[in-house]
Coordinates of C-alpha atoms in Angstrom, one line a residue:
X1004 CA 0.2 -0.3 0.2
X1005 CA 1.4 3.3 -0.8
X1006 CA 1.6 5.8 2.3
X1007 CA -0.8 8.5 3.0
X1008 CA -0.3 11.9 4.5
X1009 CA 0.1 12.3 8.1
X1010 CA -2.9 13.9 8.7
X1011 CA -4.8 10.7 7.7
X1012 CA -3.1 9.1 10.6
X1013 CA -4.3 11.0 13.6
X1014 CA -6.2 9.1 16.0
X1015 CA -7.0 8.4 19.2
X1016 CA -8.0 4.5 19.7
X1017 CA -11.0 3.7 21.4
X1018 CA -10.8 0.4 23.4
X1019 CA -13.5 0.0 25.5
X1020 CA -17.1 1.2 25.2
X1021 CA -17.0 3.5 28.1
X1022 CA -14.6 5.2 26.8
X1023 CA -16.0 5.3 22.8
X1024 CA -17.5 8.5 21.9
X1025 CA -21.0 8.3 21.2
X1026 CA -21.6 9.1 17.8
X1027 CA -24.7 9.3 15.9
X1028 CA -24.4 10.4 12.1
X1029 CA -21.1 8.6 11.7
X1030 CA -19.4 8.9 8.0
X1031 CA -20.0 5.5 6.2
X1032 CA -17.6 3.2 3.9
X1033 CA -19.2 1.3 1.8
X1034 CA -17.3 -2.0 0.5
X1035 CA -19.0 -3.8 -2.5
X1036 CA -17.9 -8.0 -2.5
X1037 CA -18.5 -10.0 -5.4
X1038 CA -17.3 -11.6 -8.5
X1039 CA -18.2 -10.1 -11.6
X1040 CA -21.5 -9.4 -13.6
X1041 CA -23.2 -10.5 -10.1
X1042 CA -24.6 -6.5 -10.4
X1043 CA -22.6 -4.8 -7.9
X1044 CA -22.1 -1.9 -9.8
X1045 CA -25.7 -1.5 -10.1
X1046 CA -26.2 -1.5 -6.5
X1047 CA -23.0 0.7 -6.1
X1048 CA -25.0 3.0 -8.4
X1049 CA -28.5 2.6 -7.2
X1050 CA -27.5 3.4 -3.8
X1051 CA -25.5 6.3 -4.6
X1052 CA -28.8 8.0 -6.2
X1053 CA -30.9 6.8 -3.3
X1054 CA -28.9 8.4 -0.4
X1055 CA -28.0 11.5 -2.5
X1056 CA -31.8 12.1 -3.0
X1057 CA -32.6 11.8 0.7
X1058 CA -29.6 14.7 1.4
X1059 CA -27.1 12.2 2.6
X1060 CA -23.6 13.3 0.5
X1061 CA -22.8 9.9 -1.2
X1062 CA -20.1 9.1 -4.0
X1063 CA -19.1 6.1 -5.9
X1064 CA -15.4 5.1 -6.3
X1065 CA -15.2 2.4 -9.0
X1066 CA -11.8 0.3 -9.0
X1067 CA -12.6 -0.3 -12.8
X1068 CA -12.8 3.3 -13.6
X1069 CA -9.3 3.7 -11.9
X1070 CA -7.5 0.8 -13.8
X1071 CA -8.7 1.9 -16.9
X1072 CA -7.1 5.3 -16.6
X1073 CA -4.3 3.5 -15.7
X1074 CA -4.3 0.9 -18.7
X1075 CA -5.7 2.9 -21.7
X1076 CA -5.9 -0.3 -24.1
X1077 CA -7.5 -4.0 -22.6
X1078 CA -6.1 -6.9 -23.8
X1079 CA -7.6 -10.3 -22.6
X1080 CA -8.7 -11.8 -19.6
X1081 CA -5.2 -12.6 -18.5
X1082 CA -4.4 -9.5 -16.9
X1083 CA -7.3 -11.1 -14.2
X1084 CA -4.9 -13.9 -13.5
X1085 CA -3.8 -14.4 -10.0
X1086 CA -0.3 -15.3 -10.9
X1087 CA 0.0 -12.1 -13.4
X1088 CA 2.2 -10.2 -11.1
X1089 CA 3.2 -7.1 -13.2
X1090 CA -0.9 -7.0 -13.1
X1091 CA -1.3 -7.2 -9.9
X1092 CA 1.0 -4.7 -8.9
X1093 CA -1.4 -2.3 -11.2
X1094 CA -4.0 -3.5 -9.7
X1095 CA -3.1 -2.7 -6.0
X1096 CA -1.7 0.7 -7.0
X1097 CA -5.2 1.4 -8.3
X1098 CA -6.7 -0.1 -5.1
X1099 CA -4.6 2.2 -3.2
X1100 CA -5.8 5.4 -4.7
X1101 CA -8.9 4.4 -4.8
X1102 CA -8.7 4.0 -0.9
X1103 CA -6.5 7.7 -0.8
X1104 CA -9.4 9.4 -2.8
X1105 CA -11.9 7.9 -0.2
X1106 CA -9.9 9.3 2.8
X1107 CA -10.0 13.0 0.8
X1108 CA -13.5 12.6 0.3
X1109 CA -14.0 12.1 3.8
X1110 CA -11.5 14.8 5.4
X1111 CA -11.7 17.9 2.8
X1112 CA -15.4 17.0 0.7
X1113 CA -16.7 16.6 4.4
X1114 CA -18.6 13.6 2.5
X1115 CA -20.9 11.4 4.3
X1116 CA -21.4 7.9 2.8
X1117 CA -18.0 6.8 0.1
X1118 CA -18.9 3.5 -2.1
X1119 CA -15.8 1.3 -3.0
X1120 CA -17.2 -0.4 -6.1
X1121 CA -14.5 -3.4 -6.9
X1122 CA -14.6 -7.3 -6.4
X1123 CA -12.7 -7.8 -3.3
X1124 CA -13.2 -10.9 -3.4
X1125 CA -10.7 -12.6 -1.3
X1126 CA -9.9 -12.1 2.1
X1127 CA -6.3 -10.2 1.8
X1128 CA -8.2 -7.7 0.1
X1129 CA -10.7 -7.1 2.7
X1130 CA -8.2 -7.2 5.4
X1131 CA -5.9 -4.3 2.8
X1132 CA -9.3 -2.7 3.4
X1133 CA -9.7 -3.2 7.2
X1134 CA -6.4 -2.4 8.0
X1135 CA -6.4 1.0 5.9
X1136 CA -10.6 2.1 7.9
X1137 CA -8.8 1.3 11.3
X1138 CA -5.1 3.4 11.1
X1139 CA -7.3 6.1 9.7
X1140 CA -10.0 5.9 12.4
X1141 CA -12.8 4.1 10.1
X1142 CA -14.7 1.7 12.9
X1143 CA -15.3 -2.0 11.3
X1144 CA -16.1 -4.1 14.3
X1145 CA -14.3 -2.3 16.8
X1146 CA -14.3 2.2 17.5
X1147 CA -11.5 4.0 16.4
X1148 CA -11.6 8.0 17.0
X1149 CA -10.4 9.9 13.7
X1150 CA -10.7 14.0 13.5
X1151 CA -12.8 13.0 16.7
X1152 CA -15.6 11.5 14.0
X1153 CA -16.1 7.9 14.1
X1154 CA -16.1 6.7 10.4
X1155 CA -18.1 3.1 9.7
X1156 CA -17.0 0.2 7.4
X1157 CA -20.4 -1.7 5.8
X1158 CA -19.8 -4.5 3.5
X1159 CA -22.3 -5.3 1.0
X1160 CA -21.8 -8.7 -0.8
X1161 CA -23.5 -10.0 -4.3
X1162 CA -23.9 -13.3 -4.2
X1163 CA -26.0 -15.3 -7.5
X1164 CA -25.4 -18.7 -8.9
X1165 CA -28.1 -18.4 -11.0
X1166 CA -26.7 -19.0 -14.8
X1167 CA -29.6 -17.1 -16.5
X1168 CA -29.0 -13.9 -14.1
X1169 CA -25.6 -13.7 -14.9
X1170 CA -25.9 -14.1 -18.8
X1171 CA -28.2 -11.8 -18.6
X1172 CA -25.9 -9.0 -16.8
X1173 CA -23.5 -9.5 -19.2
X1174 CA -25.4 -9.2 -22.4
X1175 CA -26.6 -6.1 -21.0
X1176 CA -23.9 -4.3 -19.1
X1177 CA -20.2 -6.3 -19.5
X1178 CA -19.8 -6.6 -23.4
X1179 CA -21.1 -2.8 -23.7
X1180 CA -18.1 -2.2 -21.4
X1181 CA -15.0 0.1 -22.6
X1182 CA -12.8 -2.8 -22.1
X1183 CA -15.1 -4.8 -24.9
X1184 CA -15.8 -1.6 -27.6
X1185 CA -13.1 -3.0 -30.4
X1186 CA -14.5 -6.7 -29.4
X1187 CA -16.9 -8.8 -31.3
X1188 CA -19.8 -9.8 -29.2
X1189 CA -19.0 -13.6 -29.4
X1190 CA -15.9 -13.2 -28.3
X1191 CA -16.1 -10.2 -25.4
X1192 CA -18.5 -13.3 -24.1
X1193 CA -15.7 -16.0 -24.2
X1194 CA -13.4 -13.3 -22.8
X1195 CA -15.1 -11.7 -19.7
X1196 CA -16.3 -15.7 -18.7
X1197 CA -12.8 -16.8 -18.6
X1198 CA -12.4 -13.1 -16.9
X1199 CA -15.0 -14.3 -14.1
X1200 CA -13.0 -17.4 -14.0
X1201 CA -10.2 -16.0 -12.8
X1202 CA -11.7 -14.7 -9.7
X1203 CA -13.4 -17.6 -8.5
X1204 CA -9.6 -19.0 -8.2
X1205 CA -9.2 -17.0 -5.4
X1206 CA -12.9 -15.8 -4.4
X1207 CA -13.6 -16.1 -0.4
X1208 CA -17.4 -15.2 0.0
X1209 CA -18.0 -13.3 3.5
X1210 CA -18.6 -15.7 6.2
X1211 CA -20.9 -16.0 9.1
X1212 CA -18.8 -16.8 11.6
X1213 CA -15.4 -16.3 10.7
X1214 CA -16.3 -12.4 10.1
X1215 CA -19.3 -12.2 12.9
X1216 CA -17.3 -8.9 14.2
X1217 CA -18.3 -7.0 10.6
X1218 CA -21.3 -4.9 9.9
X1219 CA -22.5 -6.5 6.2
X1220 CA -25.9 -8.0 4.2
X1221 CA -25.1 -10.7 1.7
X1222 CA -27.6 -10.5 -0.8
X1223 CA -29.0 -13.9 -2.8
X1224 CA -29.5 -14.2 -6.6
X1225 CA -30.6 -10.8 -6.9
X1226 CA -32.9 -10.9 -3.7
X1227 CA -34.3 -14.0 -2.7
X1228 CA -32.1 -14.2 0.1
X1229 CA -30.3 -11.9 2.7
X1230 CA -28.6 -12.3 5.7
X1231 CA -28.1 -9.4 7.4
X1232 CA -24.6 -9.1 10.3
X1233 CA -24.3 -6.4 13.0
X1234 CA -26.3 -3.5 11.7
X1235 CA -24.6 -0.2 13.4
X1236 CA -26.2 3.0 12.9
X1237 CA -29.5 4.6 11.0
X1238 CA -27.6 4.9 7.9
X1239 CA -27.0 1.0 7.7
X1240 CA -30.6 0.3 8.3
X1241 CA -32.0 2.6 6.2
X1242 CA -29.3 0.8 3.2
X1243 CA -30.7 -2.2 4.3
X1244 CA -34.3 -1.1 3.7
X1245 CA -33.6 -0.2 0.8
X1246 CA -31.2 -3.1 -0.9
X1247 CA -34.6 -5.4 0.5
X1248 CA -37.2 -3.2 -1.6
X1249 CA -35.3 -3.2 -5.0
X1250 CA -35.4 -5.2 -7.5
X1251 CA -34.6 -6.1 -11.3
X1252 CA -37.6 -7.6 -13.0
X1253 CA -38.3 -5.5 -16.3
X1254 CA -40.7 -2.4 -15.8
X1255 CA -42.4 1.1 -16.4
X1256 CA -43.1 3.7 -14.1
X1257 CA -45.5 6.5 -15.8
X1258 CA -45.9 9.9 -14.3
X1259 CA -48.5 12.4 -15.2
X1260 CA -49.6 15.5 -13.5
X1261 CA -53.4 15.9 -12.6
X1262 CA -55.4 17.7 -15.5
X1263 CA -55.7 21.3 -15.8
X1264 CA -57.0 22.5 -12.8
X1265 CA -59.3 26.1 -11.9
X1266 CA -56.9 27.5 -10.2
X1267 CA -54.2 26.6 -12.5
X1268 CA -55.9 28.6 -15.1
X1269 CA -56.1 31.7 -12.6
X1270 CA -52.5 31.1 -12.0
X1271 CA -52.7 30.5 -8.3
X1272 CA -51.0 27.3 -6.4
X1273 CA -52.1 25.0 -3.8
X1274 CA -55.5 24.9 -3.1
X1275 CA -57.9 21.5 -4.0
X1276 CA -60.1 22.8 -6.8
X1277 CA -61.6 20.2 -9.5
X1278 CA -60.0 20.1 -13.4
X1279 CA -61.0 23.3 -16.0
X1280 CA -63.0 22.1 -19.1
X1281 CA -59.4 21.2 -20.5
X1282 CA -58.4 19.1 -17.6
X1283 CA -61.7 17.0 -18.2
X1284 CA -60.3 16.6 -21.8
X1285 CA -57.2 15.0 -20.7
X1286 CA -58.7 12.9 -18.3
X1287 CA -60.1 11.3 -21.3
X1288 CA -57.1 11.5 -23.2
X1289 CA -54.9 9.9 -20.6
X1290 CA -57.1 7.1 -20.7
X1291 CA -56.9 6.1 -24.1
X1292 CA -53.3 6.5 -23.9
X1293 CA -52.9 4.5 -21.3
X1294 CA -54.9 1.5 -22.8
X1295 CA -53.5 2.1 -26.0
X1296 CA -50.1 1.1 -23.7
X1297 CA -51.7 -2.6 -23.0
X1298 CA -49.5 -1.9 -19.5
X1299 CA -49.9 -5.6 -17.9
X1300 CA -50.8 -5.5 -14.3
X1301 CA -50.6 -1.9 -14.6
X1302 CA -51.5 -0.2 -10.7
X1303 CA -53.1 3.7 -10.8
X1304 CA -51.3 5.7 -7.3
X1305 CA -53.0 9.4 -7.1
X1306 CA -53.0 11.9 -3.9
X1307 CA -55.6 12.5 -2.1
X1308 CA -56.9 16.2 -3.7
X1309 CA -59.7 16.1 -6.2
X1310 CA -57.8 17.1 -9.3
X1311 CA -55.8 14.0 -9.3
X1312 CA -58.8 11.7 -8.2
X1313 CA -60.7 13.7 -11.2
X1314 CA -57.8 12.6 -13.6
X1315 CA -57.7 9.0 -12.5
X1316 CA -61.8 8.2 -12.9
X1317 CA -61.7 8.7 -16.0
X1318 CA -59.9 5.7 -16.2
X1319 CA -62.2 3.3 -15.0
X1320 CA -59.6 1.3 -13.1
X1321 CA -59.2 1.0 -9.1
X1322 CA -57.3 3.5 -8.0
X1323 CA -54.8 4.2 -4.7
X1324 CA -54.7 7.4 -2.7
X1325 CA -51.7 8.5 -1.2
X1326 CA -51.6 11.5 1.0
X1327 CA -47.8 11.4 0.7
X1328 CA -48.5 12.4 -2.9
X1329 CA -50.3 15.5 -2.2
X1330 CA -49.0 18.7 -3.5
X1331 CA -46.2 20.7 -1.5
X1332 CA -48.3 22.8 1.3
X1333 CA -47.7 26.2 0.5
X1334 CA -48.9 27.0 4.2
X1335 CA -49.8 31.1 4.0
X1336 CA -49.2 31.2 0.5
X1337 CA -52.2 28.4 -0.8
X1338 CA -54.3 29.9 -3.4
X1339 CA -52.5 33.3 -3.6
X1340 CA -50.6 34.0 -7.6
X1341 CA -47.2 34.8 -7.8
X1342 CA -48.0 38.5 -7.9
X1343 CA -49.8 38.6 -4.9
X1344 CA -46.5 36.9 -2.6
X1345 CA -44.5 39.5 -4.1
X1346 CA -47.0 42.1 -3.1
X1347 CA -48.0 41.1 0.4
X1348 CA -44.5 39.1 1.0
X1349 CA -41.3 40.0 -0.8
X1350 CA -38.9 39.2 1.3
X1351 CA -40.0 35.9 1.9
X1352 CA -40.7 35.1 -2.2
X1353 CA -37.0 36.5 -2.3
X1354 CA -35.6 34.0 -0.1
X1355 CA -37.6 31.0 -1.7
X1356 CA -35.9 32.3 -5.0
X1357 CA -32.3 32.3 -3.3
X1358 CA -32.8 28.5 -2.1
X1359 CA -36.0 27.0 -3.5
X1360 CA -35.1 23.2 -2.7
X1361 CA -34.8 24.2 1.3
X1362 CA -36.6 27.0 1.6
X1363 CA -40.2 26.3 3.7
X1364 CA -43.5 28.0 3.4
X1365 CA -44.5 30.3 6.1
X1366 CA -46.5 27.2 8.1
X1367 CA -46.3 25.1 5.1
X1368 CA -43.4 22.8 3.9
X1369 CA -40.0 23.0 1.6
X1370 CA -39.0 20.4 -1.3
X1371 CA -36.8 19.2 1.0
X1372 CA -39.5 18.3 3.3
X1373 CA -41.1 16.7 0.3
X1374 CA -38.8 14.7 -0.1
X1375 CA -39.1 13.0 3.1
X1376 CA -42.5 12.2 2.8
X1377 CA -42.1 10.9 -0.5
X1378 CA -39.4 8.1 0.7
X1379 CA -42.0 5.6 1.6
X1380 CA -43.8 6.0 -2.2
X1381 CA -39.7 5.6 -3.4
X1382 CA -39.5 2.5 -1.3
X1383 CA -43.0 1.1 -2.8
X1384 CA -42.5 2.0 -6.1
X1385 CA -38.9 0.3 -6.4
X1386 CA -41.3 -2.6 -5.2
X1387 CA -43.8 -2.6 -8.0
X1388 CA -43.4 -3.5 -11.4
X1389 CA -46.0 -1.4 -13.5
X1390 CA -47.3 2.1 -12.0
X1391 CA -49.1 5.0 -13.4
X1392 CA -48.8 7.6 -10.9
X1393 CA -50.7 11.0 -11.0
X1394 CA -49.7 13.5 -9.0
X1395 CA -48.7 17.2 -9.0
X1396 CA -46.1 19.9 -10.2
X1397 CA -43.6 19.8 -7.0
X1398 CA -44.1 15.8 -6.4
X1399 CA -43.4 15.1 -10.0
X1400 CA -40.3 16.9 -9.8
X1401 CA -39.0 15.0 -6.6
X1402 CA -39.7 11.6 -8.3
X1403 CA -37.9 12.9 -11.3
X1404 CA -35.0 14.1 -9.6
X1405 CA -35.0 10.3 -7.8
X1406 CA -35.1 8.4 -11.0
X1407 CA -32.9 10.8 -12.9
X1408 CA -30.2 11.6 -10.1
X1409 CA -30.7 15.3 -10.2
X1410 CA -29.2 17.3 -8.3
X1411 CA -31.1 19.4 -5.4
X1412 CA -30.4 22.7 -6.6
X1413 CA -32.0 21.4 -9.9
X1414 CA -34.8 19.3 -8.6
X1415 CA -37.1 22.4 -8.1
X1416 CA -37.0 23.6 -11.6
X1417 CA -37.6 20.3 -13.5
X1418 CA -40.0 20.9 -15.7
X1419 CA -43.3 18.6 -15.7
X1420 CA -45.6 20.5 -17.9
X1421 CA -49.3 19.8 -17.4
X1422 CA -51.4 17.1 -19.9
X1423 CA -47.6 15.1 -20.7
X1424 CA -47.1 12.0 -19.6
X1425 CA -43.3 10.5 -18.6
X1426 CA -42.5 7.0 -19.0
X1427 CA -39.4 6.0 -17.3
X1428 CA -37.9 2.8 -17.9
X1429 CA -35.3 1.8 -15.4
X1430 CA -32.2 0.3 -16.9
X1431 CA -29.1 -1.3 -15.5
X1432 CA -27.1 2.0 -14.8
X1433 CA -29.8 5.0 -15.3
X1434 CA -33.1 5.5 -16.3
X1435 CA -34.7 6.0 -19.9
X1436 CA -37.0 8.8 -20.1
X1437 CA -39.8 8.8 -23.1
X1438 CA -42.0 12.0 -23.1
X1439 CA -45.9 11.6 -24.4
X1440 CA -47.5 15.3 -25.1
X1441 CA -51.4 14.4 -25.1
X1442 CA -52.2 17.1 -27.3
X1443 CA -54.9 19.1 -25.2
X1444 CA -53.4 22.8 -24.5
X1445 CA -52.8 23.6 -20.7
X1446 CA -51.6 26.7 -19.2
X1447 CA -47.6 26.4 -18.1
X1448 CA -47.4 26.7 -14.5
X1449 CA -43.3 26.4 -14.9
X1450 CA -41.2 29.4 -13.9
X1451 CA -37.8 28.9 -14.6
X1452 CA -35.1 30.3 -12.5
X1453 CA -35.2 34.2 -11.8
X1454 CA -31.2 35.7 -12.4
X1455 CA -32.1 38.7 -9.6
X1456 CA -33.0 36.8 -6.2
X1457 CA -31.9 40.4 -3.9
X1458 CA -34.7 40.9 -1.5
X1459 CA -33.9 44.6 -3.0
X1460 CA -35.1 44.1 -6.4
X1461 CA -38.1 45.5 -7.9
X1462 CA -41.1 44.0 -8.4
X1463 CA -41.0 43.4 -12.1
X1464 CA -37.8 41.9 -11.9
X1465 CA -39.2 39.4 -8.9
X1466 CA -41.8 38.7 -11.1
X1467 CA -40.1 38.1 -14.5
X1468 CA -40.2 34.9 -15.1
X1469 CA -43.6 33.9 -13.9
X1470 CA -45.8 32.4 -16.5
X1471 CA -48.4 33.7 -18.4
X1472 CA -52.1 33.0 -17.0
X1473 CA -55.7 34.3 -16.8
X1474 CA -55.3 37.1 -14.8
X1475 CA -51.7 37.7 -16.1
X1476 CA -53.3 38.6 -19.3
X1477 CA -56.1 40.4 -18.9
X1478 CA -53.7 42.6 -16.5
X1479 CA -51.5 43.4 -19.7
X1480 CA -54.3 44.7 -21.7
X1481 CA -55.0 48.6 -22.5
X1482 CA -58.0 48.8 -19.8
X1483 CA -56.8 50.2 -16.9
X1484 CA -57.3 48.1 -13.6
X1485 CA -57.8 51.1 -11.4
X1486 CA -60.4 53.3 -12.2
X1487 CA -60.9 57.1 -10.2
X1488 CA -64.4 57.7 -10.3
X1489 CA -64.6 60.7 -7.6
X1490 CA -61.8 63.0 -6.2
X1491 CA -63.2 66.3 -4.3
X1492 CA -61.3 68.6 -2.2
X1493 CA -63.1 71.0 -0.4
X1494 CA -61.9 73.8 1.6
X1495 CA -63.2 76.3 3.9
X1496 CA -62.5 78.1 7.3
X1497 CA -64.0 78.2 10.4
X1498 CA -62.7 80.1 13.6
X1499 CA -60.0 80.8 12.4
X1500 CA -59.0 77.6 11.1
X1501 CA -58.3 76.7 7.1
X1502 CA -59.9 72.8 6.8
X1503 CA -59.1 71.0 3.6
X1504 CA -61.3 67.9 2.8
X1505 CA -59.3 65.4 0.5
X1506 CA -62.1 62.7 -0.9
X1507 CA -61.4 59.9 -3.4
X1508 CA -63.0 56.7 -4.6
X1509 CA -61.2 54.5 -6.7
X1510 CA -62.5 51.3 -8.6
X1511 CA -60.9 47.9 -8.6
X1512 CA -62.2 46.7 -12.5
X1513 CA -60.4 43.4 -12.6
X1514 CA -60.2 39.8 -10.0
X1515 CA -57.0 40.7 -9.4
X1516 CA -55.1 42.4 -6.4
X1517 CA -54.0 45.7 -7.6
X1518 CA -52.0 48.7 -5.6
X1519 CA -52.5 52.4 -5.6
X1520 CA -51.1 55.5 -3.7
X1521 CA -52.2 58.6 -2.4
X1522 CA -50.6 61.4 -1.5
X1523 CA -51.5 64.8 -0.1
X1524 CA -48.8 67.9 0.8
X1525 CA -49.5 69.9 4.4
X1526 CA -48.1 72.9 5.2
X1527 CA -45.4 73.1 8.1
X1528 CA -48.1 74.1 9.9
X1529 CA -51.4 71.6 9.1
X1530 CA -51.8 68.7 10.6
X1531 CA -54.5 65.5 10.2
X1532 CA -57.6 65.7 12.1
X1533 CA -59.2 62.7 11.1
X1534 CA -58.8 59.9 8.4
X1535 CA -61.7 57.4 7.6
X1536 CA -62.0 54.4 4.9
X1537 CA -65.7 53.8 3.1
X1538 CA -66.6 50.6 2.0
X1539 CA -70.3 49.5 1.0
X1540 CA -71.5 52.7 2.5
X1541 CA -69.7 51.9 6.4
X1542 CA -67.4 54.2 7.9
X1543 CA -64.3 53.5 9.9
X1544 CA -62.5 56.2 11.5
X1545 CA -58.9 56.1 12.3
X1546 CA -57.3 56.2 15.6
X1547 CA -54.3 57.6 17.1
X1548 CA -52.1 54.7 18.8
X1549 CA -48.6 54.7 19.6
X1550 CA -46.7 53.2 16.3
X1551 CA -45.6 49.8 18.7
X1552 CA -49.8 49.6 19.6
X1553 CA -50.8 50.5 16.3
X1554 CA -48.8 48.3 14.4
X1555 CA -49.6 45.2 16.8
X1556 CA -53.4 45.8 16.0
X1557 CA -52.3 45.9 12.3
X1558 CA -50.9 43.0 12.1
X1559 CA -53.3 41.1 14.1
X1560 CA -56.0 42.5 11.7
X1561 CA -54.2 41.9 8.6
X1562 CA -53.8 38.1 10.0
X1563 CA -57.7 37.8 10.6
X1564 CA -58.4 38.4 6.7
X1565 CA -59.4 42.1 7.5
X1566 CA -59.2 46.0 5.9
X1567 CA -56.2 47.7 7.4
X1568 CA -54.2 50.2 7.6
X1569 CA -51.4 52.7 9.1
X1570 CA -51.6 56.7 8.5
X1571 CA -48.1 58.8 8.8
X1572 CA -46.8 61.9 8.0
X1573 CA -43.0 62.9 6.6
X1574 CA -41.5 65.9 6.8
X1575 CA -40.4 67.1 2.8
X1576 CA -37.7 69.9 2.6
X1577 CA -38.4 71.5 5.9
X1578 CA -41.9 73.2 3.8
X1579 CA -44.5 70.3 3.5
X1580 CA -45.5 67.2 5.5
X1581 CA -46.5 64.5 2.7
X1582 CA -48.9 62.3 3.7
X1583 CA -48.7 59.3 1.9
X1584 CA -50.7 56.4 1.5
X1585 CA -50.8 53.3 -0.4
X1586 CA -53.8 51.1 -0.6
X1587 CA -54.0 47.2 -2.1
X1588 CA -57.6 46.8 -3.7
X1589 CA -58.5 43.0 -3.3
X1590 CA -60.1 41.3 -6.5
X1591 CA -63.3 42.1 -7.8
X1592 CA -66.1 39.5 -5.6
X1593 CA -68.5 39.5 -8.1
X1594 CA -66.2 38.5 -10.7
X1595 CA -64.3 35.5 -8.3
X1596 CA -67.4 34.5 -6.6
X1597 CA -66.4 30.6 -6.7
X1598 CA -63.1 31.2 -5.6
X1599 CA -62.4 29.9 -1.6
X1600 CA -60.3 33.6 -0.8
X1601 CA -62.9 36.4 -2.3
X1602 CA -64.0 37.7 0.9
X1603 CA -60.7 38.6 1.5
X1604 CA -60.1 42.5 1.4
X1605 CA -57.6 44.9 0.6
X1606 CA -54.9 46.0 2.9
X1607 CA -54.1 50.0 4.1
X1608 CA -50.4 51.0 4.3
X1609 CA -48.9 54.4 4.6
X1610 CA -45.2 54.9 4.2
X1611 CA -43.1 56.8 6.1
X1612 CA -42.6 57.8 9.4
X1613 CA -44.9 60.0 11.8
X1614 CA -42.1 62.5 12.8
X1615 CA -44.8 65.5 12.4
X1616 CA -47.7 65.9 14.8
X1617 CA -50.5 63.6 14.3
X1618 CA -54.0 63.8 15.6
X1619 CA -57.6 63.1 15.2
X1620 CA -60.8 64.7 16.8
X1621 CA -59.3 68.2 16.6
X1622 CA -57.2 67.1 19.7
X1623 CA -53.4 67.9 19.1
X1624 CA -51.2 65.0 19.7
X1625 CA -47.3 66.5 19.6
X1626 CA -45.6 65.1 22.7
X1627 CA -44.8 61.6 20.5
X1628 CA -42.9 62.2 17.3
X1629 CA -43.9 58.4 16.4
X1630 CA -47.7 58.6 16.8
X1631 CA -49.2 56.6 14.3
X1632 CA -53.0 55.9 13.4
X1633 CA -54.7 52.8 12.4
X1634 CA -58.3 51.9 11.0
X1635 CA -59.6 48.2 10.9
X1636 CA -62.5 47.6 8.6
X1637 CA -64.6 44.3 8.5
X1638 CA -64.2 41.6 6.0
X1639 CA -66.6 43.2 2.8
X1640 CA -67.5 42.5 -0.3
X1641 CA -66.6 45.6 -1.8
X1642 CA -65.3 46.4 -5.1
X1643 CA -64.0 50.6 -4.4
X1644 CA -62.8 52.2 -1.3
X1645 CA -63.6 56.1 -0.2
X1646 CA -60.5 57.5 1.2
X1647 CA -61.3 60.8 3.2
X1648 CA -58.7 62.8 5.3
X1649 CA -59.1 66.3 6.5

């Protein structure tokens, strides 16, 4: 073995359980064992894909790749003869290089699991690995401390004596290896079988008695039987559970989103609406497509939500509902449009764009949460054969990321369009994907990754990648969204006081939330004596409170779905005070009567700090320079607001 840098040798032997640190999240080195063509690389790649998907950083170190980098031209099976000393030196050096890289992966890259994909068929080779592990602090039955971390070794041996399985593996995988790119198929098959014979000469399987101090699982004939020994932590438990669920039976998995929903049309996320007319057409088209595929023993899975159930009903076959397949929970943003989220929660909108995978909606879920929720679904999919999963956009992205080995960064931006079926066919080292668009038009719900994710970005930058939808198209028409129907300014002098009353009435003509601003310049000696909101003929009068108290009342009212506002004035060049109001007009409820939240009304907020006097009911208040007034209205089915300030 080659020597290793000194930093890899720093360790303290922990001889007793009492002195051993009780770590619970220890890095793990997985060592594959078995003759060629027994599915070791298949298991390595599949296990690595699963562990990375659930958030455990994992990397495969395939010894064959190290060999091909050193010996770029493969001649024949004689390279693997145990009496070929020159070849044995090369093979040992390749193993040493792989183990060095594994050590670097744990110490420098902070990896969690390393999979050493090699035959490791002799006790001598496995002894070298265990010695390497012990010298560098790994735990292979006994405990060792390494940089204050325990590192664990777990063996996976694949045993197969079924000639049909072995031959199928050779024909599907091994003959397409770079080793045989210039070989005839028959020649390659003969050479590979001789290579296996070379390994058989020195192959010593893991022994239940002699190796009882080691942690391992033995898999017989691709899962017909298992032998598990000394499972030590939760990672090993999950690995064993996963390996006991996978199989190699040919099958296809069909993924489809539900048909277009009513909320999809409106550009609203989440919710539990039914299908639109186009969505119902897609449900029928999906049924015809599935019948045309002639799928044997097909199982159909849906979520608990109306739109997936309605889509499955058209199939006319039994289906199973999974709560785990429900769409990602958007929390406080459920049934909102992206435009509304940006208007009411701009910071949250930006934070989600900064890390869409890990961002969790307030009172909702993140994509990371969704992956963990879907783990039982993946386990069951691995056990099943042909399955049609009718699900949702975020759910489909998570499932697709598992089968296609996509990173957490790419997962939230995978394209899963409506009215399209994806057919996934698992292969030896990957997955074949076929896409079928069923020619039923639907809205686009995919939002691309934005370029500007800064919290201070402008609204138009935040909404740059928001897809078109019915309401968005309406707002882009020439028709003005907000119409000022009345605007009156009345002046009078009463007892040496000049009183100016400003009234404005504004109508929101669209069924989408819109904002407007109103400003009134006051002289430095003037003050606000009254502020009211009139909605549906009912007048709501503001009150003066300390800023902190007013803010609490305002926030509480807003959470309850009430119309609420804060009033402020700010000094402008010491000549005027600008009384500034911003008003958020909710959608026209008569247009959107079927929407669940049609009674949620606008909140009114006022920019600037009240550093000048602020007065109501003709009583001057000038002791507290931070006085604010607030007004709260009940939830009403209004279309317009009357703003009145004296």
